[in-house]
Amino acid sequence: MSSSDPNKLISKADKLTKLSLTRWSADWKSATLLYEQAANGFRVSKDYEKAKLAFEKASKGQEMLASPWDAAKHMESAAALAKELRNWTEVIDFYRRASELYMQCDRPQPASDSLAKAARALEDALPDDAVQLYTDACVILEDDGKEQMAFDLYRAAASVYVKLEKFTDAATFLLRLGLAADKCNARNSQCKAYLSAIIVYLYAHDLKQAEKCYNDCSQIDAFLRSDQNRCASKLLSAYTEGDVEEIKRVDHKACKEVAYW
């Protein structure tokens, strides 16, 4: 085997991390470099299972070297390979671990991004896990006072809830987006979020809840005076009167206005 054979590199690195009669302390610096080289070699040869394991070991090595940022990067690489292998449990575990490592660096944005990457990977396979990951990603940004960075995450979570036909949860997330937008003085996003929540209730054929949502949101001056409010009012009137053509016309306009799903 050549010195660049990733299997040989892994074997050599493993020996450097184990204590013996002739080695009283682990050489994590040398071992980690070898793990990284092996991981890249396995990835190039498309041996994703071995590449994933090598990146896990490289991540552990960087942790031992007190470098959580590099450890997080390697863990994300392992997660991406787990996605290729459709190992959804590992996708969740690895991206969550990467997020934790980024938080050790006091970097909430990449910590949130890691959870969002996991959520996007799981939308089709494990949608319930995906919305939980989106939720946790939002919480990280909310706790950091950076709600505006979470707008796309709120929308993505609401979209998954709609696909799951969990309309109340979808509307709740959209109202949460509206609240976050209000804190950021993002009036257009706020009003679109409220209109979207009303549309979701109508999509679920819950006219009563749609009207309640409209009335509650109309207590907020920014929404009361908005084009989205007027659109919602016309839509509710059309549903109340059972005017199918008007519903189609206004609904088409409203959906173009929000365009979340």
PDB file of C-alpha atoms in Angstrom:
ATOM      1  CA  MET A   1       0.000   0.000   0.000  1.00  0.00           C
ATOM      2  CA  SER A   2       1.273   3.473  -0.787  1.00  0.00           C
ATOM      3  CA  SER A   3       1.763   6.047   1.965  1.00  0.00           C
ATOM      4  CA  SER A   4      -1.296   7.880   0.630  1.00  0.00           C
ATOM      5  CA  ASP A   5      -3.552   4.835   0.958  1.00  0.00           C
ATOM      6  CA  PRO A   6      -6.376   6.118   3.221  1.00  0.00           C
ATOM      7  CA  ASN A   7      -6.723   2.721   4.922  1.00  0.00           C
ATOM      8  CA  LYS A   8      -3.059   2.836   5.879  1.00  0.00           C
ATOM      9  CA  LEU A   9      -3.396   6.435   7.059  1.00  0.00           C
ATOM     10  CA  ILE A  10      -6.317   5.494   9.330  1.00  0.00           C
ATOM     11  CA  SER A  11      -4.391   2.561  10.772  1.00  0.00           C
ATOM     12  CA  LYS A  12      -1.369   4.758  11.469  1.00  0.00           C
ATOM     13  CA  ALA A  13      -3.523   7.474  13.038  1.00  0.00           C
ATOM     14  CA  ASP A  14      -5.325   4.991  15.279  1.00  0.00           C
ATOM     15  CA  LYS A  15      -1.981   3.757  16.624  1.00  0.00           C
ATOM     16  CA  LEU A  16      -0.949   7.319  17.465  1.00  0.00           C
ATOM     17  CA  THR A  17      -4.020   7.798  19.673  1.00  0.00           C
ATOM     18  CA  LYS A  18      -3.542   4.613  21.694  1.00  0.00           C
ATOM     19  CA  LEU A  19      -1.256   4.384  24.702  1.00  0.00           C
ATOM     20  CA  SER A  20       1.258   1.577  24.970  1.00  0.00           C
ATOM     21  CA  LEU A  21       4.437   0.635  26.778  1.00  0.00           C
ATOM     22  CA  THR A  22       6.366   2.752  24.279  1.00  0.00           C
ATOM     23  CA  ARG A  23       3.819   5.570  23.906  1.00  0.00           C
ATOM     24  CA  TRP A  24       2.778   7.258  27.138  1.00  0.00           C
ATOM     25  CA  SER A  25       0.672  10.000  25.567  1.00  0.00           C
ATOM     26  CA  ALA A  26      -1.497  10.214  22.471  1.00  0.00           C
ATOM     27  CA  ASP A  27      -0.213  12.259  19.536  1.00  0.00           C
ATOM     28  CA  TRP A  28      -3.517  13.841  18.537  1.00  0.00           C
ATOM     29  CA  LYS A  29      -1.900  16.490  16.353  1.00  0.00           C
ATOM     30  CA  SER A  30      -0.260  13.982  14.023  1.00  0.00           C
ATOM     31  CA  ALA A  31      -3.219  11.601  14.194  1.00  0.00           C
ATOM     32  CA  THR A  32      -5.738  14.284  13.303  1.00  0.00           C
ATOM     33  CA  LEU A  33      -3.746  15.304  10.239  1.00  0.00           C
ATOM     34  CA  LEU A  34      -3.733  11.680   9.114  1.00  0.00           C
ATOM     35  CA  TYR A  35      -7.460  11.298   9.741  1.00  0.00           C
ATOM     36  CA  GLU A  36      -8.116  14.398   7.642  1.00  0.00           C
ATOM     37  CA  GLN A  37      -5.974  13.092   4.790  1.00  0.00           C
ATOM     38  CA  ALA A  38      -7.692   9.709   4.956  1.00  0.00           C
ATOM     39  CA  ALA A  39     -11.158  11.289   4.992  1.00  0.00           C
ATOM     40  CA  ASN A  40     -10.403  13.292   1.873  1.00  0.00           C
ATOM     41  CA  GLY A  41      -8.911  10.237   0.172  1.00  0.00           C
ATOM     42  CA  PHE A  42     -11.949   8.101   0.921  1.00  0.00           C
ATOM     43  CA  ARG A  43     -14.277  10.869  -0.229  1.00  0.00           C
ATOM     44  CA  VAL A  44     -12.449  11.282  -3.556  1.00  0.00           C
ATOM     45  CA  SER A  45     -12.718   7.537  -4.160  1.00  0.00           C
ATOM     46  CA  LYS A  46     -16.428   7.740  -3.214  1.00  0.00           C
ATOM     47  CA  ASP A  47     -16.062   5.347  -0.293  1.00  0.00           C
ATOM     48  CA  TYR A  48     -18.516   7.440   1.686  1.00  0.00           C
ATOM     49  CA  GLU A  49     -18.896   5.100   4.658  1.00  0.00           C
ATOM     50  CA  LYS A  50     -15.174   5.101   5.419  1.00  0.00           C
ATOM     51  CA  ALA A  51     -14.914   8.820   4.641  1.00  0.00           C
ATOM     52  CA  LYS A  52     -17.689   9.505   7.144  1.00  0.00           C
ATOM     53  CA  LEU A  53     -15.931   7.518   9.860  1.00  0.00           C
ATOM     54  CA  ALA A  54     -12.638   9.265   9.119  1.00  0.00           C
ATOM     55  CA  PHE A  55     -14.245  12.701   9.407  1.00  0.00           C
ATOM     56  CA  GLU A  56     -15.763  11.639  12.735  1.00  0.00           C
ATOM     57  CA  LYS A  57     -12.300  10.733  13.968  1.00  0.00           C
ATOM     58  CA  ALA A  58     -10.843  13.964  12.582  1.00  0.00           C
ATOM     59  CA  SER A  59     -13.545  15.887  14.433  1.00  0.00           C
ATOM     60  CA  LYS A  60     -12.683  14.091  17.659  1.00  0.00           C
ATOM     61  CA  GLY A  61      -9.035  14.921  17.069  1.00  0.00           C
ATOM     62  CA  GLN A  62      -9.742  18.616  16.648  1.00  0.00           C
ATOM     63  CA  GLU A  63     -11.749  18.535  19.873  1.00  0.00           C
ATOM     64  CA  MET A  64      -8.787  16.985  21.659  1.00  0.00           C
ATOM     65  CA  LEU A  65      -6.643  19.787  20.215  1.00  0.00           C
ATOM     66  CA  ALA A  66      -9.096  22.354  21.633  1.00  0.00           C
ATOM     67  CA  SER A  67     -10.273  23.489  18.200  1.00  0.00           C
ATOM     68  CA  PRO A  68     -14.089  23.223  18.269  1.00  0.00           C
ATOM     69  CA  TRP A  69     -14.459  25.247  15.058  1.00  0.00           C
ATOM     70  CA  ASP A  70     -12.469  22.737  13.002  1.00  0.00           C
ATOM     71  CA  ALA A  71     -14.178  19.895  14.861  1.00  0.00           C
ATOM     72  CA  ALA A  72     -17.548  21.318  13.824  1.00  0.00           C
ATOM     73  CA  LYS A  73     -16.458  21.589  10.185  1.00  0.00           C
ATOM     74  CA  HIS A  74     -15.422  17.953  10.128  1.00  0.00           C
ATOM     75  CA  MET A  75     -18.643  16.896  11.807  1.00  0.00           C
ATOM     76  CA  GLU A  76     -20.600  18.722   9.106  1.00  0.00           C
ATOM     77  CA  SER A  77     -18.592  16.841   6.486  1.00  0.00           C
ATOM     78  CA  ALA A  78     -19.511  13.578   8.214  1.00  0.00           C
ATOM     79  CA  ALA A  79     -23.157  14.656   8.243  1.00  0.00           C
ATOM     80  CA  ALA A  80     -23.107  15.442   4.522  1.00  0.00           C
ATOM     81  CA  LEU A  81     -21.750  11.968   3.831  1.00  0.00           C
ATOM     82  CA  ALA A  82     -24.390  10.420   6.090  1.00  0.00           C
ATOM     83  CA  LYS A  83     -26.938  12.206   3.930  1.00  0.00           C
ATOM     84  CA  GLU A  84     -25.433  10.623   0.806  1.00  0.00           C
ATOM     85  CA  LEU A  85     -25.754   7.257   2.541  1.00  0.00           C
ATOM     86  CA  ARG A  86     -29.336   8.091   3.574  1.00  0.00           C
ATOM     87  CA  ASN A  87     -28.485   7.419   7.202  1.00  0.00           C
ATOM     88  CA  TRP A  88     -30.963   9.906   8.613  1.00  0.00           C
ATOM     89  CA  THR A  89     -30.250   9.211  12.274  1.00  0.00           C
ATOM     90  CA  GLU A  90     -26.598  10.082  11.778  1.00  0.00           C
ATOM     91  CA  VAL A  91     -27.540  13.159   9.751  1.00  0.00           C
ATOM     92  CA  ILE A  92     -29.433  14.439  12.778  1.00  0.00           C
ATOM     93  CA  ASP A  93     -26.786  13.435  15.314  1.00  0.00           C
ATOM     94  CA  PHE A  94     -23.833  14.812  13.361  1.00  0.00           C
ATOM     95  CA  TYR A  95     -25.401  18.161  12.478  1.00  0.00           C
ATOM     96  CA  ARG A  96     -26.591  18.587  16.064  1.00  0.00           C
ATOM     97  CA  ARG A  97     -23.091  17.872  17.310  1.00  0.00           C
ATOM     98  CA  ALA A  98     -21.667  20.371  14.819  1.00  0.00           C
ATOM     99  CA  SER A  99     -24.150  22.941  16.099  1.00  0.00           C
ATOM    100  CA  GLU A 100     -23.041  22.325  19.686  1.00  0.00           C
ATOM    101  CA  LEU A 101     -19.400  22.745  18.694  1.00  0.00           C
ATOM    102  CA  TYR A 102     -20.123  26.043  16.936  1.00  0.00           C
ATOM    103  CA  MET A 103     -21.880  27.248  20.078  1.00  0.00           C
ATOM    104  CA  GLN A 104     -18.711  26.425  22.024  1.00  0.00           C
ATOM    105  CA  CYS A 105     -17.042  28.966  19.730  1.00  0.00           C
ATOM    106  CA  ASP A 106     -19.821  31.454  20.511  1.00  0.00           C
ATOM    107  CA  ARG A 107     -20.942  31.362  16.868  1.00  0.00           C
ATOM    108  CA  PRO A 108     -24.750  31.088  16.865  1.00  0.00           C
ATOM    109  CA  GLN A 109     -25.164  31.748  13.142  1.00  0.00           C
ATOM    110  CA  PRO A 110     -23.253  28.672  11.907  1.00  0.00           C
ATOM    111  CA  ALA A 111     -24.761  26.709  14.815  1.00  0.00           C
ATOM    112  CA  SER A 112     -28.216  27.545  13.506  1.00  0.00           C
ATOM    113  CA  ASP A 113     -27.110  26.858   9.921  1.00  0.00           C
ATOM    114  CA  SER A 114     -26.039  23.328  10.866  1.00  0.00           C
ATOM    115  CA  LEU A 115     -29.487  22.518  12.216  1.00  0.00           C
ATOM    116  CA  ALA A 116     -31.085  24.061   9.134  1.00  0.00           C
ATOM    117  CA  LYS A 117     -28.923  21.861   6.873  1.00  0.00           C
ATOM    118  CA  ALA A 118     -30.145  18.814   8.765  1.00  0.00           C
ATOM    119  CA  ALA A 119     -33.744  19.982   8.498  1.00  0.00           C
ATOM    120  CA  ARG A 120     -33.526  20.481   4.731  1.00  0.00           C
ATOM    121  CA  ALA A 121     -32.001  17.021   4.330  1.00  0.00           C
ATOM    122  CA  LEU A 122     -34.849  15.438   6.295  1.00  0.00           C
ATOM    123  CA  GLU A 123     -37.884  17.262   4.873  1.00  0.00           C
ATOM    124  CA  ASP A 124     -38.990  14.323   2.730  1.00  0.00           C
ATOM    125  CA  ALA A 125     -37.700  11.386   4.768  1.00  0.00           C
ATOM    126  CA  LEU A 126     -38.471  12.561   8.317  1.00  0.00           C
ATOM    127  CA  PRO A 127     -40.592  15.728   8.135  1.00  0.00           C
ATOM    128  CA  ASP A 128     -41.467  15.749  11.842  1.00  0.00           C
ATOM    129  CA  ASP A 129     -37.785  15.730  12.734  1.00  0.00           C
ATOM    130  CA  ALA A 130     -37.207  18.423  10.121  1.00  0.00           C
ATOM    131  CA  VAL A 131     -39.643  20.872  11.708  1.00  0.00           C
ATOM    132  CA  GLN A 132     -38.101  20.250  15.119  1.00  0.00           C
ATOM    133  CA  LEU A 133     -34.681  21.044  13.698  1.00  0.00           C
ATOM    134  CA  TYR A 134     -36.021  24.194  12.041  1.00  0.00           C
ATOM    135  CA  THR A 135     -37.567  25.173  15.368  1.00  0.00           C
ATOM    136  CA  ASP A 136     -34.305  24.670  17.242  1.00  0.00           C
ATOM    137  CA  ALA A 137     -32.412  26.609  14.572  1.00  0.00           C
ATOM    138  CA  CYS A 138     -34.828  29.511  15.013  1.00  0.00           C
ATOM    139  CA  VAL A 139     -34.455  29.438  18.795  1.00  0.00           C
ATOM    140  CA  ILE A 140     -30.672  29.821  18.529  1.00  0.00           C
ATOM    141  CA  LEU A 141     -31.081  32.987  16.448  1.00  0.00           C
ATOM    142  CA  GLU A 142     -33.917  34.307  18.614  1.00  0.00           C
ATOM    143  CA  ASP A 143     -31.779  33.888  21.735  1.00  0.00           C
ATOM    144  CA  ASP A 144     -29.033  35.841  19.976  1.00  0.00           C
ATOM    145  CA  GLY A 145     -31.449  38.644  19.058  1.00  0.00           C
ATOM    146  CA  LYS A 146     -31.057  37.947  15.340  1.00  0.00           C
ATOM    147  CA  GLU A 147     -34.609  37.036  14.394  1.00  0.00           C
ATOM    148  CA  GLN A 148     -34.217  38.569  10.941  1.00  0.00           C
ATOM    149  CA  MET A 149     -31.704  35.856  10.073  1.00  0.00           C
ATOM    150  CA  ALA A 150     -34.378  33.251  10.845  1.00  0.00           C
ATOM    151  CA  PHE A 151     -37.104  34.442   8.457  1.00  0.00           C
ATOM    152  CA  ASP A 152     -36.418  31.741   5.853  1.00  0.00           C
ATOM    153  CA  LEU A 153     -36.363  29.104   8.600  1.00  0.00           C
ATOM    154  CA  TYR A 154     -39.820  30.116   9.857  1.00  0.00           C
ATOM    155  CA  ARG A 155     -41.147  29.901   6.307  1.00  0.00           C
ATOM    156  CA  ALA A 156     -39.502  26.533   5.683  1.00  0.00           C
ATOM    157  CA  ALA A 157     -40.972  25.073   8.870  1.00  0.00           C
ATOM    158  CA  ALA A 158     -44.433  26.378   7.991  1.00  0.00           C
ATOM    159  CA  SER A 159     -44.145  24.860   4.528  1.00  0.00           C
ATOM    160  CA  VAL A 160     -43.315  21.430   5.966  1.00  0.00           C
ATOM    161  CA  TYR A 161     -46.262  21.691   8.368  1.00  0.00           C
ATOM    162  CA  VAL A 162     -48.572  22.478   5.448  1.00  0.00           C
ATOM    163  CA  LYS A 163     -47.323  19.399   3.578  1.00  0.00           C
ATOM    164  CA  LEU A 164     -48.028  17.362   6.715  1.00  0.00           C
ATOM    165  CA  GLU A 165     -51.512  18.957   6.825  1.00  0.00           C
ATOM    166  CA  LYS A 166     -50.755  20.273  10.304  1.00  0.00           C
ATOM    167  CA  PHE A 167     -52.364  23.578   9.498  1.00  0.00           C
ATOM    168  CA  THR A 168     -52.640  24.950  13.021  1.00  0.00           C
ATOM    169  CA  ASP A 169     -48.914  24.376  13.561  1.00  0.00           C
ATOM    170  CA  ALA A 170     -48.162  26.018  10.207  1.00  0.00           C
ATOM    171  CA  ALA A 171     -50.230  29.079  11.068  1.00  0.00           C
ATOM    172  CA  THR A 172     -48.631  29.285  14.512  1.00  0.00           C
ATOM    173  CA  PHE A 173     -45.170  29.327  12.944  1.00  0.00           C
ATOM    174  CA  LEU A 174     -46.216  32.038  10.496  1.00  0.00           C
ATOM    175  CA  LEU A 175     -47.537  34.152  13.358  1.00  0.00           C
ATOM    176  CA  ARG A 176     -44.213  33.579  15.074  1.00  0.00           C
ATOM    177  CA  LEU A 177     -42.536  34.895  11.924  1.00  0.00           C
ATOM    178  CA  GLY A 178     -44.805  37.924  12.093  1.00  0.00           C
ATOM    179  CA  LEU A 179     -43.741  38.602  15.667  1.00  0.00           C
ATOM    180  CA  ALA A 180     -40.065  38.256  14.770  1.00  0.00           C
ATOM    181  CA  ALA A 181     -40.528  40.609  11.806  1.00  0.00           C
ATOM    182  CA  ASP A 182     -42.240  43.126  14.092  1.00  0.00           C
ATOM    183  CA  LYS A 183     -39.195  43.125  16.383  1.00  0.00           C
ATOM    184  CA  CYS A 184     -36.991  43.807  13.358  1.00  0.00           C
ATOM    185  CA  ASN A 185     -39.300  46.500  11.946  1.00  0.00           C
ATOM    186  CA  ALA A 186     -39.625  44.371   8.815  1.00  0.00           C
ATOM    187  CA  ARG A 187     -43.184  45.461   8.079  1.00  0.00           C
ATOM    188  CA  ASN A 188     -43.553  43.840   4.674  1.00  0.00           C
ATOM    189  CA  SER A 189     -42.433  40.443   5.974  1.00  0.00           C
ATOM    190  CA  GLN A 190     -44.657  40.878   9.019  1.00  0.00           C
ATOM    191  CA  CYS A 191     -47.775  41.574   6.962  1.00  0.00           C
ATOM    192  CA  LYS A 192     -47.051  38.763   4.518  1.00  0.00           C
ATOM    193  CA  ALA A 193     -46.676  36.367   7.444  1.00  0.00           C
ATOM    194  CA  TYR A 194     -50.075  37.355   8.860  1.00  0.00           C
ATOM    195  CA  LEU A 195     -51.743  37.025   5.463  1.00  0.00           C
ATOM    196  CA  SER A 196     -50.107  33.614   5.068  1.00  0.00           C
ATOM    197  CA  ALA A 197     -51.468  32.429   8.421  1.00  0.00           C
ATOM    198  CA  ILE A 198     -54.990  33.458   7.378  1.00  0.00           C
ATOM    199  CA  ILE A 199     -54.600  31.642   4.045  1.00  0.00           C
ATOM    200  CA  VAL A 200     -53.460  28.486   5.835  1.00  0.00           C
ATOM    201  CA  TYR A 201     -56.615  28.436   7.962  1.00  0.00           C
ATOM    202  CA  LEU A 202     -58.736  28.933   4.852  1.00  0.00           C
ATOM    203  CA  TYR A 203     -56.825  26.164   3.109  1.00  0.00           C
ATOM    204  CA  ALA A 204     -57.797  23.956   6.055  1.00  0.00           C
ATOM    205  CA  HIS A 205     -61.453  25.042   5.564  1.00  0.00           C
ATOM    206  CA  ASP A 206     -61.469  26.662   9.013  1.00  0.00           C
ATOM    207  CA  LEU A 207     -63.218  29.940   8.240  1.00  0.00           C
ATOM    208  CA  LYS A 208     -63.901  30.680  11.897  1.00  0.00           C
ATOM    209  CA  GLN A 209     -60.234  30.444  12.863  1.00  0.00           C
ATOM    210  CA  ALA A 210     -59.231  32.416   9.769  1.00  0.00           C
ATOM    211  CA  GLU A 211     -61.562  35.230  10.793  1.00  0.00           C
ATOM    212  CA  LYS A 212     -60.237  35.165  14.357  1.00  0.00           C
ATOM    213  CA  CYS A 213     -56.670  35.291  13.054  1.00  0.00           C
ATOM    214  CA  TYR A 214     -57.585  38.213  10.804  1.00  0.00           C
ATOM    215  CA  ASN A 215     -59.213  40.111  13.656  1.00  0.00           C
ATOM    216  CA  ASP A 216     -56.291  39.492  15.992  1.00  0.00           C
ATOM    217  CA  CYS A 217     -53.714  40.561  13.412  1.00  0.00           C
ATOM    218  CA  SER A 218     -55.767  43.639  12.542  1.00  0.00           C
ATOM    219  CA  GLN A 219     -55.123  44.906  16.072  1.00  0.00           C
ATOM    220  CA  ILE A 220     -51.613  45.605  14.828  1.00  0.00           C
ATOM    221  CA  ASP A 221     -51.534  48.951  13.072  1.00  0.00           C
ATOM    222  CA  ALA A 222     -48.946  47.944  10.468  1.00  0.00           C
ATOM    223  CA  PHE A 223     -51.150  45.101   9.247  1.00  0.00           C
ATOM    224  CA  LEU A 224     -54.391  47.058   9.531  1.00  0.00           C
ATOM    225  CA  ARG A 225     -53.155  49.615   6.991  1.00  0.00           C
ATOM    226  CA  SER A 226     -51.460  47.152   4.648  1.00  0.00           C
ATOM    227  CA  ASP A 227     -52.270  45.790   1.204  1.00  0.00           C
ATOM    228  CA  GLN A 228     -52.103  42.321   2.759  1.00  0.00           C
ATOM    229  CA  ASN A 229     -54.931  43.255   5.120  1.00  0.00           C
ATOM    230  CA  ARG A 230     -57.117  44.364   2.234  1.00  0.00           C
ATOM    231  CA  CYS A 231     -56.308  41.157   0.383  1.00  0.00           C
ATOM    232  CA  ALA A 232     -57.213  39.075   3.448  1.00  0.00           C
ATOM    233  CA  SER A 233     -60.460  40.991   3.902  1.00  0.00           C
ATOM    234  CA  LYS A 234     -61.516  40.340   0.296  1.00  0.00           C
ATOM    235  CA  LEU A 235     -60.583  36.687   0.598  1.00  0.00           C
ATOM    236  CA  LEU A 236     -62.593  36.230   3.796  1.00  0.00           C
ATOM    237  CA  SER A 237     -65.601  37.974   2.266  1.00  0.00           C
ATOM    238  CA  ALA A 238     -65.424  35.714  -0.794  1.00  0.00           C
ATOM    239  CA  TYR A 239     -65.282  32.596   1.395  1.00  0.00           C
ATOM    240  CA  THR A 240     -68.149  33.833   3.558  1.00  0.00           C
ATOM    241  CA  GLU A 241     -70.313  34.504   0.512  1.00  0.00           C
ATOM    242  CA  GLY A 242     -69.255  31.294  -1.233  1.00  0.00           C
ATOM    243  CA  ASP A 243     -68.213  33.256  -4.318  1.00  0.00           C
ATOM    244  CA  VAL A 244     -66.054  30.649  -6.042  1.00  0.00           C
ATOM    245  CA  GLU A 245     -64.812  32.894  -8.857  1.00  0.00           C
ATOM    246  CA  GLU A 246     -63.883  35.668  -6.461  1.00  0.00           C
ATOM    247  CA  ILE A 247     -62.136  33.151  -4.213  1.00  0.00           C
ATOM    248  CA  LYS A 248     -60.051  31.938  -7.159  1.00  0.00           C
ATOM    249  CA  ARG A 249     -59.209  35.473  -8.240  1.00  0.00           C
ATOM    250  CA  VAL A 250     -58.261  36.791  -4.798  1.00  0.00           C
ATOM    251  CA  ASP A 251     -56.614  33.548  -3.706  1.00  0.00           C
ATOM    252  CA  HIS A 252     -54.369  33.600  -6.784  1.00  0.00           C
ATOM    253  CA  LYS A 253     -53.324  37.149  -5.990  1.00  0.00           C
ATOM    254  CA  ALA A 254     -52.784  36.339  -2.301  1.00  0.00           C
ATOM    255  CA  CYS A 255     -50.670  33.259  -2.990  1.00  0.00           C
ATOM    256  CA  LYS A 256     -48.482  35.237  -5.397  1.00  0.00           C
ATOM    257  CA  GLU A 257     -48.109  37.814  -2.656  1.00  0.00           C
ATOM    258  CA  VAL A 258     -46.771  35.363  -0.080  1.00  0.00           C
ATOM    259  CA  ALA A 259     -45.323  32.539  -2.236  1.00  0.00           C
ATOM    260  CA  TYR A 260     -44.035  30.388   0.628  1.00  0.00           C
ATOM    261  CA  TRP A 261     -45.098  27.032  -0.784  1.00  0.00           C
TER     262      TRP A 261
END
